[in-house]
Amino acid sequence: MSKYIGASVKRKEDGRFITGRGRYTDDIVLPNMTHAYIVRSPHAHAKIKSINVDQAKAQPGVVAIFTGKDMEADGVGSVPNGWQIGEDMKEPPHPPLAVGKVRHVGDGVAVVIAEDRYAAKDAAELVEVDYEILPAVTDGAKAMEKGAPALHDEAPDNVSFVWELGDKDAADNALKNSHRTTKLEIVNQRLIANAIEPRSAIGDYDAGRDELTLYTSSQNPHLIRLLMCAFVLGIPEHKVRIISPDVGGGFGSKICHYPEEIIMSWATRKIERPIKWTAERSESYLTDAHGRDHHTTAEMGFDKDGNILGLRVNTVANLGAYLSTLAGGIPTWLYGTLLAGQYKTKSIYVQVTGVFTNTTPVDAYRGAGRPEATYVIERLMDTAAREMNMDPAELRRKNFIAPDAFPYQTPVVMQYDSGNYEPALDKALQMINYKKLREEQKQARDQGRLLGIGFSAYIEACGIAPSKVAGAIGLRAGLYEGASVRVHPTGKVMVYTGSHSHGQGHETTFAQVAADGFGISIDDVEVVHGDTAQIPFGMGTYGSRSIAVGGNAIYKAIEKIKEKAKKIAAHKLEASADDLEFADGSWTVKGTDKSVTFAEVALIAYVPHDYPEDLEPGLEDNAFWDPKNFTFPFGTHICSVEIDPDTGKVKILKYVAVDDVGNVINPMIVDGQLHGGIAQGAGQVLWEEAVYDDSGQLLTGTMMDYAIPKADDLPSFEIDRTTTPCPDNPLGVKGAGEAGTIASTACIANAVIDAVAHLGVKDLQMPFTPQRVWNAIHGNGNR
Amino acid sequence: MTHTINVNVNGVAHEAQVEPRVLLVHFLRDDLRLTGTHIGCDTSQCGACTVLVDGISSKSCTMFAVQADGREVTTIEGLAKNGELHPLQEAFREEHGLQCGFCTPGVILSVYDFLQHNSKPNEEEIRHALEGNYCRCTGYHNIVKAVQKAAE
């Protein structure tokens, strides 16, 4: 019986956060700890002619200064690329501190280690680097042009890979034979995740035991350990412990393995003292992996009734200066495979070119590939509806995959697990009072007001899986999740998960699963995450995989323990295990009142005074869950916006979201994930953009220049759900962390364009800043 | 060169020697080990470092520790009294007004000051009052609800 699953249980972790007792990496102080400051390149592209550290080294408080050459001489490897895209992929080396050449502003050149952060920063200013400045290129398409500056000897044309998926001939034919086609040029601009906690890393080497502990604000400590041990430092995993304590947001930017983690881990062994590095925000802007940055042309063909026949997509993905951990997989496998959306598109072909430029490396940002795919499809759908003079809701409805068609095989690899798309659309239409809203829009136009309505019917792929598929598509890791569950003699339960929580509330959600599994109070469950020494193995948190993969691993471990516990209960009750049933935290002999509670069994498990020989004491187990497929949440979001014609400023009037994330463990937490996701999508549409000048300087390098949505910029959101359980996992869950962002970007963009389309504005590129919108309204083009 | 400062933090008197350039937030975090006050940016935009100085919400990354000499500072650690959470803290938990929790201390302290001046705010006023604080997790939806609840 579910007491906790499905209930909005208040979060167990909140107590420490609201009282200032959270423990983030930068909060940690170790005895004899030093502080690091990294000297970074002010140039986007330059040869390092020399580095002089003499004057800096002589400063008070300086402990050591190292450069890339010191690390190279010590045999430290390249920051690894975790995802191979095709056998011809160009994977140039990425030294943790630059050697010979810098390739983006912020590329690390030297690390200064001192007694305190002020001393380190003072000394860093005295490190003299002699650069020979080279021409730079920041735009993906321009980097492919003949004569563009080449970043790496290994990729003289700056192309890392060209990837394609789908049947090109079939898509070409479908478009040729279409009654009409809709074509768009789409810029999915570069974004910066802006987790409010800047990244931090503390290296702590214990020379006596030859053991290294790295505290790092990472979304996946085990993966960082694997990468660092196997590919970079060459030290064995059992000598390395990675701890990611409380982490203040990640949004994808804390997935990748960063140079600073390597530098602190290597340098602490050199000086045999702990070293802390914490980014300043301006440093975060230059060195946290950026997101998106696609330039796409897309064509969708329809028959005369509005049925989609084919889709052809060509995307240039700007990867930045180096391949970040998952850089290759995001604009390819996590993007191209989602281009069917919710629609029964017969033929799809997509080509993606991954390009190096003199910009910060690009990696996952909330949704990672899926928002980009949804943006392409849903912008095309709204545009096509307008061109065909059809209602955008009805064009979508007509093309939805039917509920009896699941599991549904798309033309681009994916097999959707379950779905029922119309009820979500209908509910959203009802919530926003669509008919009335369209009438209001007409009236508003008559009064010269600019009111727009936008749609987004999205699909998400969560819990990337299974491992054999991951391997087949070049991902250099498995994609299961690990869990360990330990029952103490007093009946208290520890849950150790390989997922990592950085705001998602795992300590509560996972405890709900365990409390219901054992029929105990949630107060008797403690969830532990983020420590490789405590948790057998894990893959971390990204891609909305925590409940879909991590939650099911916990479920599986609980089931194993219950099998064992049942034998103990049978022994205690002097009954056959087959005659026992488990309910409300007790095993009962069927048809009798003879029973034993979970807590009693727990005690007997560790006090086995009268055990028979074949019964093993103890009550704990590990499990790994390797899903058989991705999960595919979906939904429809609709919003209305009003534009001030005098200023071009967009105001979101109403935002409704109907999401189907399968079964829900904690509705409050799921709603919270959706709220945050919608806000981030809104940020991309209306304000956010990483802007470089032609020399490769990041112009949006502080929070004063990069516009994150504030409370004042957003409305409250109206959220509802339909429930189509996932058939492939016992909890029936799908995942919810990224849905909001995946849906809202296209939704709000479509609304803005709907508001101004009657003025002759056919298209706009994000972000739809007041200036851009005003210019579009007044016929001055996009900028 | 250091200066001697006397600061009352959360009701406890501290005498300390600080360099004149040391920021209040570093003094609180590094010297007093009160790590509930966070640093999220270099430019006073994010508000994670907000504390009360003589009862007024202030960004502790924009103040030098020497400027706090002779003043009273309240950090998130000083908000609960006698083991009882402040109603704002309760409300944030009740309404799921936090996720990663990193911005939360700053948000709570800036709203604390706001509610002293406007005890019955509407949604628009609350949203405007949050102008100095970024939250990247919640989309502000539940923060607004938490402030409304605390104001009740």
Short mmCIF file of N, CA, C and O in Angstrom, two decimals, chain A residues 394-473:
data_model
loop_
_atom_site.label_atom_id
_atom_site.label_comp_id
_atom_site.label_asym_id
_atom_site.label_seq_id
_atom_site.Cartn_x
_atom_site.Cartn_y
_atom_site.Cartn_z
N GLU A 394 -5.14 22.06 -33.94
CA GLU A 394 -5.72 21.01 -34.78
C GLU A 394 -4.68 20.39 -35.71
O GLU A 394 -4.75 19.20 -36.01
N LEU A 395 -3.71 21.19 -36.17
CA LEU A 395 -2.64 20.62 -36.99
C LEU A 395 -1.86 19.58 -36.18
O LEU A 395 -1.51 18.51 -36.66
N ARG A 396 -1.64 19.91 -34.93
CA ARG A 396 -0.92 18.96 -34.06
C ARG A 396 -1.77 17.71 -33.85
O ARG A 396 -1.28 16.59 -34.00
N ARG A 397 -3.02 17.91 -33.49
CA ARG A 397 -3.91 16.78 -33.19
C ARG A 397 -3.94 15.81 -34.37
O ARG A 397 -3.86 14.60 -34.21
N LYS A 398 -4.04 16.38 -35.57
CA LYS A 398 -4.12 15.57 -36.79
C LYS A 398 -2.90 14.66 -36.95
O LYS A 398 -3.00 13.55 -37.46
N ASN A 399 -1.76 15.16 -36.49
CA ASN A 399 -0.51 14.43 -36.74
C ASN A 399 -0.02 13.60 -35.55
O ASN A 399 0.99 12.90 -35.66
N PHE A 400 -0.72 13.70 -34.42
CA PHE A 400 -0.28 12.95 -33.23
C PHE A 400 -0.20 11.45 -33.52
O PHE A 400 -1.06 10.90 -34.21
N ILE A 401 0.79 10.81 -32.93
CA ILE A 401 0.85 9.35 -32.94
C ILE A 401 -0.35 8.86 -32.12
O ILE A 401 -0.61 9.37 -31.03
N ALA A 402 -1.09 7.88 -32.65
CA ALA A 402 -2.32 7.42 -31.98
C ALA A 402 -1.99 6.64 -30.71
O ALA A 402 -0.94 6.00 -30.64
N PRO A 403 -2.88 6.71 -29.71
CA PRO A 403 -2.57 6.05 -28.43
C PRO A 403 -2.41 4.53 -28.56
O PRO A 403 -1.74 3.93 -27.73
N ASP A 404 -3.00 3.93 -29.59
CA ASP A 404 -2.86 2.47 -29.71
C ASP A 404 -1.62 2.08 -30.53
O ASP A 404 -1.42 0.91 -30.83
N ALA A 405 -0.80 3.07 -30.89
CA ALA A 405 0.37 2.77 -31.73
C ALA A 405 1.64 2.51 -30.92
O ALA A 405 2.70 2.31 -31.48
N PHE A 406 1.51 2.50 -29.57
CA PHE A 406 2.70 2.32 -28.73
C PHE A 406 2.92 0.85 -28.37
O PHE A 406 1.94 0.14 -28.19
N PRO A 407 4.13 0.36 -28.22
CA PRO A 407 5.36 1.12 -28.44
C PRO A 407 5.49 1.55 -29.91
O PRO A 407 5.19 0.76 -30.80
N TYR A 408 5.96 2.79 -30.09
CA TYR A 408 5.97 3.37 -31.43
C TYR A 408 7.40 3.56 -31.92
O TYR A 408 8.22 4.19 -31.24
N GLN A 409 7.68 3.02 -33.07
CA GLN A 409 9.02 3.13 -33.65
C GLN A 409 9.06 4.37 -34.56
O GLN A 409 8.33 4.46 -35.53
N THR A 410 9.93 5.32 -34.23
CA THR A 410 10.07 6.50 -35.08
C THR A 410 11.08 6.19 -36.19
O THR A 410 11.82 5.21 -36.10
N PRO A 411 11.15 7.04 -37.23
CA PRO A 411 12.16 6.81 -38.26
C PRO A 411 13.57 7.20 -37.81
O PRO A 411 14.52 7.04 -38.56
N VAL A 412 13.70 7.74 -36.59
CA VAL A 412 15.03 8.15 -36.11
C VAL A 412 15.38 7.42 -34.81
O VAL A 412 15.56 8.03 -33.76
N VAL A 413 15.44 6.11 -34.90
CA VAL A 413 15.96 5.22 -33.85
C VAL A 413 15.01 4.95 -32.69
O VAL A 413 14.82 3.81 -32.28
N MET A 414 14.41 6.01 -32.14
CA MET A 414 13.70 5.84 -30.87
C MET A 414 12.45 4.96 -30.99
O MET A 414 11.72 5.03 -31.98
N GLN A 415 12.24 4.17 -29.94
CA GLN A 415 10.97 3.47 -29.82
C GLN A 415 10.28 4.02 -28.58
O GLN A 415 10.70 3.73 -27.45
N TYR A 416 9.25 4.82 -28.78
CA TYR A 416 8.55 5.45 -27.66
C TYR A 416 7.84 4.37 -26.84
O TYR A 416 7.16 3.50 -27.38
N ASP A 417 7.97 4.48 -25.52
CA ASP A 417 7.43 3.44 -24.64
C ASP A 417 5.90 3.49 -24.54
O ASP A 417 5.21 2.50 -24.77
N SER A 418 5.37 4.64 -24.16
CA SER A 418 3.92 4.76 -24.05
C SER A 418 3.57 6.23 -24.24
O SER A 418 4.40 7.11 -24.02
N GLY A 419 2.36 6.49 -24.64
CA GLY A 419 1.96 7.88 -24.83
C GLY A 419 0.48 7.98 -25.17
O GLY A 419 -0.13 7.02 -25.67
N ASN A 420 -0.08 9.12 -24.83
CA ASN A 420 -1.47 9.40 -25.17
C ASN A 420 -1.57 10.92 -25.25
O ASN A 420 -1.77 11.58 -24.24
N TYR A 421 -1.38 11.45 -26.43
CA TYR A 421 -1.08 12.87 -26.57
C TYR A 421 -2.29 13.79 -26.55
O TYR A 421 -2.20 14.94 -26.13
N GLU A 422 -3.43 13.31 -27.03
CA GLU A 422 -4.59 14.21 -27.13
C GLU A 422 -5.11 14.70 -25.78
O GLU A 422 -5.45 15.87 -25.65
N PRO A 423 -5.22 13.81 -24.79
CA PRO A 423 -5.76 14.30 -23.50
C PRO A 423 -4.95 15.46 -22.91
O PRO A 423 -5.53 16.37 -22.30
N ALA A 424 -3.63 15.43 -23.10
CA ALA A 424 -2.81 16.52 -22.56
C ALA A 424 -3.12 17.81 -23.31
O ALA A 424 -3.25 18.90 -22.72
N LEU A 425 -3.25 17.70 -24.63
CA LEU A 425 -3.59 18.88 -25.44
C LEU A 425 -4.96 19.42 -25.02
O LEU A 425 -5.13 20.63 -24.81
N ASP A 426 -5.92 18.52 -24.90
CA ASP A 426 -7.29 18.95 -24.57
C ASP A 426 -7.33 19.66 -23.22
O ASP A 426 -7.99 20.68 -23.05
N LYS A 427 -6.64 19.08 -22.26
CA LYS A 427 -6.62 19.66 -20.93
C LYS A 427 -5.99 21.07 -20.95
O LYS A 427 -6.49 22.00 -20.31
N ALA A 428 -4.91 21.18 -21.70
CA ALA A 428 -4.23 22.48 -21.77
C ALA A 428 -5.14 23.52 -22.46
O ALA A 428 -5.20 24.68 -22.03
N LEU A 429 -5.83 23.09 -23.51
CA LEU A 429 -6.74 24.00 -24.21
C LEU A 429 -7.84 24.50 -23.26
O LEU A 429 -8.20 25.68 -23.25
N GLN A 430 -8.30 23.57 -22.46
CA GLN A 430 -9.35 23.91 -21.50
C GLN A 430 -8.82 24.86 -20.42
O GLN A 430 -9.47 25.85 -20.08
N MET A 431 -7.63 24.56 -19.94
CA MET A 431 -7.06 25.39 -18.86
C MET A 431 -6.84 26.83 -19.30
O MET A 431 -6.99 27.75 -18.51
N ILE A 432 -6.47 26.99 -20.55
CA ILE A 432 -6.19 28.36 -20.99
C ILE A 432 -7.44 29.00 -21.60
O ILE A 432 -7.44 30.19 -21.97
N ASN A 433 -8.51 28.23 -21.64
CA ASN A 433 -9.77 28.71 -22.21
C ASN A 433 -9.54 29.22 -23.64
O ASN A 433 -9.74 30.39 -23.96
N TYR A 434 -9.12 28.28 -24.47
CA TYR A 434 -8.54 28.60 -25.77
C TYR A 434 -9.49 29.40 -26.68
O TYR A 434 -9.08 30.42 -27.26
N LYS A 435 -10.73 28.94 -26.78
CA LYS A 435 -11.66 29.62 -27.69
C LYS A 435 -11.81 31.08 -27.32
O LYS A 435 -11.77 31.98 -28.15
N LYS A 436 -12.01 31.30 -26.03
CA LYS A 436 -12.20 32.66 -25.54
C LYS A 436 -10.94 33.50 -25.78
O LYS A 436 -11.00 34.67 -26.15
N LEU A 437 -9.80 32.84 -25.58
CA LEU A 437 -8.52 33.54 -25.75
C LEU A 437 -8.32 33.99 -27.20
O LEU A 437 -7.86 35.11 -27.46
N ARG A 438 -8.71 33.14 -28.14
CA ARG A 438 -8.60 33.52 -29.55
C ARG A 438 -9.52 34.72 -29.85
O ARG A 438 -9.15 35.62 -30.61
N GLU A 439 -10.69 34.72 -29.24
CA GLU A 439 -11.59 35.88 -29.44
C GLU A 439 -10.98 37.15 -28.87
O GLU A 439 -11.01 38.21 -29.48
N GLU A 440 -10.40 36.98 -27.68
CA GLU A 440 -9.74 38.14 -27.06
C GLU A 440 -8.61 38.67 -27.94
O GLU A 440 -8.38 39.86 -28.03
N GLN A 441 -7.93 37.71 -28.57
CA GLN A 441 -6.81 38.10 -29.44
C GLN A 441 -7.32 38.97 -30.60
O GLN A 441 -6.72 39.98 -30.94
N LYS A 442 -8.45 38.52 -31.17
CA LYS A 442 -9.05 39.29 -32.28
C LYS A 442 -9.39 40.71 -31.83
O LYS A 442 -9.06 41.70 -32.48
N GLN A 443 -10.09 40.77 -30.71
CA GLN A 443 -10.49 42.08 -30.19
C GLN A 443 -9.28 42.95 -29.89
O GLN A 443 -9.27 44.14 -30.18
N ALA A 444 -8.26 42.31 -29.31
CA ALA A 444 -7.05 43.07 -28.97
C ALA A 444 -6.43 43.66 -30.23
O ALA A 444 -6.02 44.82 -30.25
N ARG A 445 -6.36 42.85 -31.28
CA ARG A 445 -5.78 43.34 -32.54
C ARG A 445 -6.56 44.54 -33.06
O ARG A 445 -5.96 45.50 -33.56
N ASP A 446 -7.87 44.45 -32.95
CA ASP A 446 -8.70 45.57 -33.42
C ASP A 446 -8.37 46.85 -32.66
O ASP A 446 -8.51 47.95 -33.18
N GLN A 447 -7.92 46.65 -31.40
CA GLN A 447 -7.57 47.83 -30.60
C GLN A 447 -6.09 48.20 -30.73
O GLN A 447 -5.59 49.06 -30.01
N GLY A 448 -5.40 47.50 -31.62
CA GLY A 448 -3.98 47.79 -31.80
C GLY A 448 -3.07 47.14 -30.77
O GLY A 448 -1.90 47.46 -30.67
N ARG A 449 -3.65 46.24 -29.99
CA ARG A 449 -2.82 45.53 -29.00
C ARG A 449 -2.25 44.26 -29.62
O ARG A 449 -2.87 43.67 -30.51
N LEU A 450 -1.10 43.83 -29.14
CA LEU A 450 -0.42 42.67 -29.72
C LEU A 450 -0.47 41.50 -28.74
O LEU A 450 0.32 41.43 -27.80
N LEU A 451 -1.44 40.62 -28.97
CA LEU A 451 -1.63 39.46 -28.10
C LEU A 451 -1.28 38.22 -28.91
O LEU A 451 -1.70 38.10 -30.06
N GLY A 452 -0.53 37.30 -28.31
CA GLY A 452 -0.15 36.09 -29.04
C GLY A 452 -0.39 34.84 -28.22
O GLY A 452 -0.34 34.88 -26.99
N ILE A 453 -0.65 33.73 -28.93
CA ILE A 453 -0.86 32.45 -28.26
C ILE A 453 0.13 31.45 -28.86
O ILE A 453 0.23 31.34 -30.08
N GLY A 454 0.85 30.74 -28.00
CA GLY A 454 1.85 29.80 -28.51
C GLY A 454 1.64 28.41 -27.95
O GLY A 454 1.16 28.23 -26.82
N PHE A 455 2.04 27.42 -28.74
CA PHE A 455 1.90 26.01 -28.37
C PHE A 455 3.26 25.33 -28.35
O PHE A 455 4.16 25.71 -29.09
N SER A 456 3.32 24.29 -27.56
CA SER A 456 4.44 23.37 -27.66
C SER A 456 3.97 22.01 -27.18
O SER A 456 3.60 21.84 -26.02
N ALA A 457 3.91 21.07 -28.11
CA ALA A 457 3.57 19.68 -27.75
C ALA A 457 4.88 18.92 -27.87
O ALA A 457 5.34 18.64 -28.96
N TYR A 458 5.46 18.63 -26.73
CA TYR A 458 6.85 18.15 -26.74
C TYR A 458 6.94 16.68 -26.36
O TYR A 458 6.04 16.11 -25.77
N ILE A 459 8.07 16.12 -26.72
CA ILE A 459 8.41 14.80 -26.19
C ILE A 459 9.83 14.90 -25.64
O ILE A 459 10.65 15.66 -26.12
N GLU A 460 10.04 14.15 -24.58
CA GLU A 460 11.34 14.17 -23.93
C GLU A 460 11.84 12.73 -23.89
O GLU A 460 11.04 11.80 -23.87
N ALA A 461 13.14 12.54 -23.90
CA ALA A 461 13.68 11.19 -23.71
C ALA A 461 14.51 11.23 -22.44
O ALA A 461 15.53 11.90 -22.38
N CYS A 462 14.05 10.54 -21.39
CA CYS A 462 14.74 10.56 -20.10
C CYS A 462 15.45 9.24 -19.88
O CYS A 462 15.11 8.22 -20.46
N GLY A 463 16.37 9.29 -18.95
CA GLY A 463 17.03 8.06 -18.51
C GLY A 463 17.68 7.35 -19.68
O GLY A 463 17.33 6.22 -20.00
N ILE A 464 18.63 8.03 -20.29
CA ILE A 464 19.31 7.48 -21.47
C ILE A 464 19.71 6.04 -21.18
O ILE A 464 20.35 5.76 -20.18
N ALA A 465 19.33 5.14 -22.06
CA ALA A 465 19.53 3.73 -21.76
C ALA A 465 19.20 2.89 -22.98
O ALA A 465 18.69 3.41 -23.95
N PRO A 466 19.40 1.61 -22.93
CA PRO A 466 20.21 0.89 -21.95
C PRO A 466 21.69 0.97 -22.29
O PRO A 466 22.07 1.55 -23.31
N SER A 467 22.51 0.34 -21.46
CA SER A 467 23.95 0.45 -21.64
C SER A 467 24.40 -0.05 -23.01
O SER A 467 25.32 0.50 -23.60
N LYS A 468 23.74 -1.10 -23.52
CA LYS A 468 24.22 -1.62 -24.80
C LYS A 468 23.93 -0.63 -25.92
O LYS A 468 24.70 -0.51 -26.87
N VAL A 469 22.85 0.13 -25.79
CA VAL A 469 22.57 1.18 -26.77
C VAL A 469 23.60 2.31 -26.60
O VAL A 469 24.16 2.82 -27.57
N ALA A 470 23.87 2.66 -25.35
CA ALA A 470 24.86 3.71 -25.08
C ALA A 470 26.18 3.36 -25.74
O ALA A 470 26.82 4.19 -26.39
N GLY A 471 26.59 2.11 -25.61
CA GLY A 471 27.85 1.67 -26.22
C GLY A 471 27.78 1.74 -27.73
O GLY A 471 28.72 2.18 -28.39
N ALA A 472 26.65 1.33 -28.28
CA ALA A 472 26.50 1.29 -29.74
C ALA A 472 26.54 2.69 -30.35
O ALA A 472 26.92 2.85 -31.50
N ILE A 473 26.15 3.71 -29.57
CA ILE A 473 26.15 5.07 -30.12
C ILE A 473 27.39 5.86 -29.67
O ILE A 473 27.42 7.07 -29.80
#
